[in-house]
PDB file of C-alpha atoms in Angstrom:
ATOM      1  CA  MET A   1       0.000   0.000   0.000  1.00  0.00           C
ATOM      2  CA  ILE A   2       1.424   3.392  -0.949  1.00  0.00           C
ATOM      3  CA  LYS A   3       0.206   6.711   0.375  1.00  0.00           C
ATOM      4  CA  GLN A   4       1.240  10.091  -0.966  1.00  0.00           C
ATOM      5  CA  GLU A   5       1.174  13.140   1.297  1.00  0.00           C
ATOM      6  CA  LYS A   6       2.096  16.639   0.034  1.00  0.00           C
ATOM      7  CA  ASN A   7       4.906  15.593  -2.278  1.00  0.00           C
ATOM      8  CA  LYS A   8       6.092  12.980   0.191  1.00  0.00           C
ATOM      9  CA  LEU A   9       5.842   9.346  -0.639  1.00  0.00           C
ATOM     10  CA  LYS A  10       5.193   6.977   2.243  1.00  0.00           C
ATOM     11  CA  THR A  11       5.425   3.223   1.921  1.00  0.00           C
ATOM     12  CA  TYR A  12       3.453   0.804   4.075  1.00  0.00           C
ATOM     13  CA  ASN A  13       3.927  -2.937   4.349  1.00  0.00           C
ATOM     14  CA  LEU A  14       0.787  -5.019   4.172  1.00  0.00           C
ATOM     15  CA  ASN A  15       0.927  -8.690   5.139  1.00  0.00           C
ATOM     16  CA  VAL A  16      -1.871 -10.961   3.916  1.00  0.00           C
ATOM     17  CA  ASN A  17      -2.243 -14.603   4.905  1.00  0.00           C
ATOM     18  CA  LEU A  18      -4.511 -16.737   2.749  1.00  0.00           C
ATOM     19  CA  ASP A  19      -5.891 -20.109   3.766  1.00  0.00           C
ATOM     20  CA  SER A  20      -7.253 -22.021   0.781  1.00  0.00           C
ATOM     21  CA  SER A  21      -8.801 -24.908   2.728  1.00  0.00           C
ATOM     22  CA  LEU A  22     -12.565 -25.373   2.635  1.00  0.00           C
ATOM     23  CA  SER A  23     -12.835 -27.309   5.863  1.00  0.00           C
ATOM     24  CA  ILE A  24     -13.670 -26.120   9.335  1.00  0.00           C
ATOM     25  CA  LYS A  25     -10.513 -25.386  11.273  1.00  0.00           C
ATOM     26  CA  GLY A  26      -9.600 -28.372  13.423  1.00  0.00           C
ATOM     27  CA  SER A  27     -11.907 -30.745  11.555  1.00  0.00           C
ATOM     28  CA  LYS A  28     -10.447 -33.935  10.074  1.00  0.00           C
ATOM     29  CA  VAL A  29     -11.654 -36.076   7.198  1.00  0.00           C
ATOM     30  CA  LEU A  30     -13.474 -39.238   8.240  1.00  0.00           C
ATOM     31  CA  GLU A  31     -12.040 -42.109   6.198  1.00  0.00           C
ATOM     32  CA  GLY A  32     -13.329 -45.580   5.394  1.00  0.00           C
ATOM     33  CA  VAL A  33     -16.946 -44.540   4.758  1.00  0.00           C
ATOM     34  CA  SER A  34     -18.630 -45.564   1.482  1.00  0.00           C
ATOM     35  CA  VAL A  35     -22.082 -45.883  -0.057  1.00  0.00           C
ATOM     36  CA  TYR A  36     -23.574 -48.385  -2.534  1.00  0.00           C
ATOM     37  CA  PRO A  37     -25.304 -48.931  -4.894  1.00  0.00           C
ATOM     38  CA  ASN A  38     -24.650 -45.558  -6.396  1.00  0.00           C
ATOM     39  CA  PRO A  39     -26.629 -44.610  -8.446  1.00  0.00           C
ATOM     40  CA  THR A  40     -29.742 -46.123  -6.888  1.00  0.00           C
ATOM     41  CA  SER A  41     -33.469 -46.266  -7.540  1.00  0.00           C
ATOM     42  CA  ASP A  42     -34.600 -46.526  -3.926  1.00  0.00           C
ATOM     43  CA  ARG A  43     -32.172 -47.468  -1.107  1.00  0.00           C
ATOM     44  CA  VAL A  44     -28.475 -47.138  -0.381  1.00  0.00           C
ATOM     45  CA  LYS A  45     -26.302 -48.858   2.180  1.00  0.00           C
ATOM     46  CA  LEU A  46     -23.780 -46.712   4.010  1.00  0.00           C
ATOM     47  CA  LEU A  47     -20.673 -48.644   5.130  1.00  0.00           C
ATOM     48  CA  LEU A  48     -19.329 -47.008   8.277  1.00  0.00           C
ATOM     49  CA  ASN A  49     -16.237 -49.021   9.175  1.00  0.00           C
ATOM     50  CA  ASN A  50     -17.642 -49.695  12.674  1.00  0.00           C
ATOM     51  CA  LEU A  51     -17.842 -46.107  13.916  1.00  0.00           C
ATOM     52  CA  GLU A  52     -18.398 -45.807  17.652  1.00  0.00           C
ATOM     53  CA  LYS A  53     -20.737 -42.834  17.473  1.00  0.00           C
ATOM     54  CA  ALA A  54     -21.843 -40.745  14.480  1.00  0.00           C
ATOM     55  CA  THR A  55     -24.597 -38.515  13.155  1.00  0.00           C
ATOM     56  CA  ILE A  56     -25.785 -39.193   9.601  1.00  0.00           C
ATOM     57  CA  SER A  57     -27.665 -36.489   7.688  1.00  0.00           C
ATOM     58  CA  LEU A  58     -29.264 -36.550   4.238  1.00  0.00           C
ATOM     59  CA  PHE A  59     -29.433 -33.229   2.360  1.00  0.00           C
ATOM     60  CA  SER A  60     -30.876 -32.084  -0.941  1.00  0.00           C
ATOM     61  CA  LEU A  61     -28.540 -30.126  -3.209  1.00  0.00           C
ATOM     62  CA  GLU A  62     -30.341 -26.988  -2.061  1.00  0.00           C
ATOM     63  CA  GLY A  63     -29.091 -27.687   1.466  1.00  0.00           C
ATOM     64  CA  VAL A  64     -32.446 -28.818   2.862  1.00  0.00           C
ATOM     65  CA  LEU A  65     -32.061 -31.384   5.665  1.00  0.00           C
ATOM     66  CA  LEU A  66     -34.239 -34.376   4.715  1.00  0.00           C
ATOM     67  CA  GLN A  67     -33.256 -36.994   7.307  1.00  0.00           C
ATOM     68  CA  THR A  68     -30.963 -37.292  10.278  1.00  0.00           C
ATOM     69  CA  MET A  69     -30.055 -40.224  12.521  1.00  0.00           C
ATOM     70  CA  ASN A  70     -27.627 -40.990  15.308  1.00  0.00           C
ATOM     71  CA  VAL A  71     -25.818 -44.332  15.221  1.00  0.00           C
ATOM     72  CA  THR A  72     -23.625 -46.144  17.727  1.00  0.00           C
ATOM     73  CA  ASN A  73     -21.228 -49.057  17.075  1.00  0.00           C
ATOM     74  CA  THR A  74     -22.668 -49.670  13.616  1.00  0.00           C
ATOM     75  CA  LYS A  75     -20.970 -51.115  10.538  1.00  0.00           C
ATOM     76  CA  ASN A  76     -23.681 -50.149   8.048  1.00  0.00           C
ATOM     77  CA  VAL A  77     -26.899 -48.157   7.738  1.00  0.00           C
ATOM     78  CA  ASN A  78     -29.680 -48.363   5.152  1.00  0.00           C
ATOM     79  CA  ILE A  79     -31.046 -45.062   3.848  1.00  0.00           C
ATOM     80  CA  ASP A  80     -34.381 -45.061   2.021  1.00  0.00           C
ATOM     81  CA  LEU A  81     -34.548 -42.585  -0.878  1.00  0.00           C
ATOM     82  CA  SER A  82     -37.731 -43.998  -2.442  1.00  0.00           C
ATOM     83  CA  ASN A  83     -39.888 -41.020  -1.376  1.00  0.00           C
ATOM     84  CA  TYR A  84     -37.550 -38.460  -2.931  1.00  0.00           C
ATOM     85  CA  ALA A  85     -37.360 -37.175  -6.500  1.00  0.00           C
ATOM     86  CA  GLU A  86     -34.657 -38.225  -8.941  1.00  0.00           C
ATOM     87  CA  GLY A  87     -31.442 -36.267  -8.572  1.00  0.00           C
ATOM     88  CA  MET A  88     -28.334 -35.913  -6.465  1.00  0.00           C
ATOM     89  CA  TYR A  89     -28.310 -35.976  -2.657  1.00  0.00           C
ATOM     90  CA  LEU A  90     -25.586 -35.481  -0.068  1.00  0.00           C
ATOM     91  CA  ILE A  91     -24.995 -37.776   2.888  1.00  0.00           C
ATOM     92  CA  LYS A  92     -22.936 -36.238   5.676  1.00  0.00           C
ATOM     93  CA  VAL A  93     -21.369 -38.452   8.343  1.00  0.00           C
ATOM     94  CA  GLU A  94     -20.137 -36.569  11.410  1.00  0.00           C
ATOM     95  CA  GLN A  95     -18.205 -37.533  14.497  1.00  0.00           C
ATOM     96  CA  VAL A  96     -16.974 -35.146  17.183  1.00  0.00           C
ATOM     97  CA  ASP A  97     -13.824 -34.094  15.298  1.00  0.00           C
ATOM     98  CA  LYS A  98     -14.173 -35.829  11.890  1.00  0.00           C
ATOM     99  CA  ASN A  99     -16.652 -35.729   9.024  1.00  0.00           C
ATOM    100  CA  CYS A 100     -17.189 -36.650   5.395  1.00  0.00           C
ATOM    101  CA  THR A 101     -19.789 -35.933   2.733  1.00  0.00           C
ATOM    102  CA  LEU A 102     -20.797 -38.431   0.048  1.00  0.00           C
ATOM    103  CA  LYS A 103     -22.789 -37.807  -3.150  1.00  0.00           C
ATOM    104  CA  VAL A 104     -25.642 -40.173  -4.017  1.00  0.00           C
ATOM    105  CA  PHE A 105     -27.506 -40.217  -7.333  1.00  0.00           C
ATOM    106  CA  LYS A 106     -31.125 -41.372  -7.432  1.00  0.00           C
ATOM    107  CA  PHE A 107     -32.753 -42.293 -10.747  1.00  0.00           C
TER     108      PHE A 107
END
């Protein structure tokens, strides 16, 4: 940044730090979670890799929360999409300090 004052030129230093991550600070990626069949016509099975405790949420692409459930010591969960329109949905799996989001296509 440069500022000029009555024929005097002053120079200022400006430090900018950019963080390009899109995650919440301190949050880690939850690994080992998958969904099948994808695409699906009605139901999907979410494989959780035996998570101790997690919250599972189903969202529309518009960000509308459609379903939510809490699970404990579960290897897999069935999610029924039969009452929803064709399109893409997001399944978010959250633990205290880890999370992941999966895309599911319904036809």
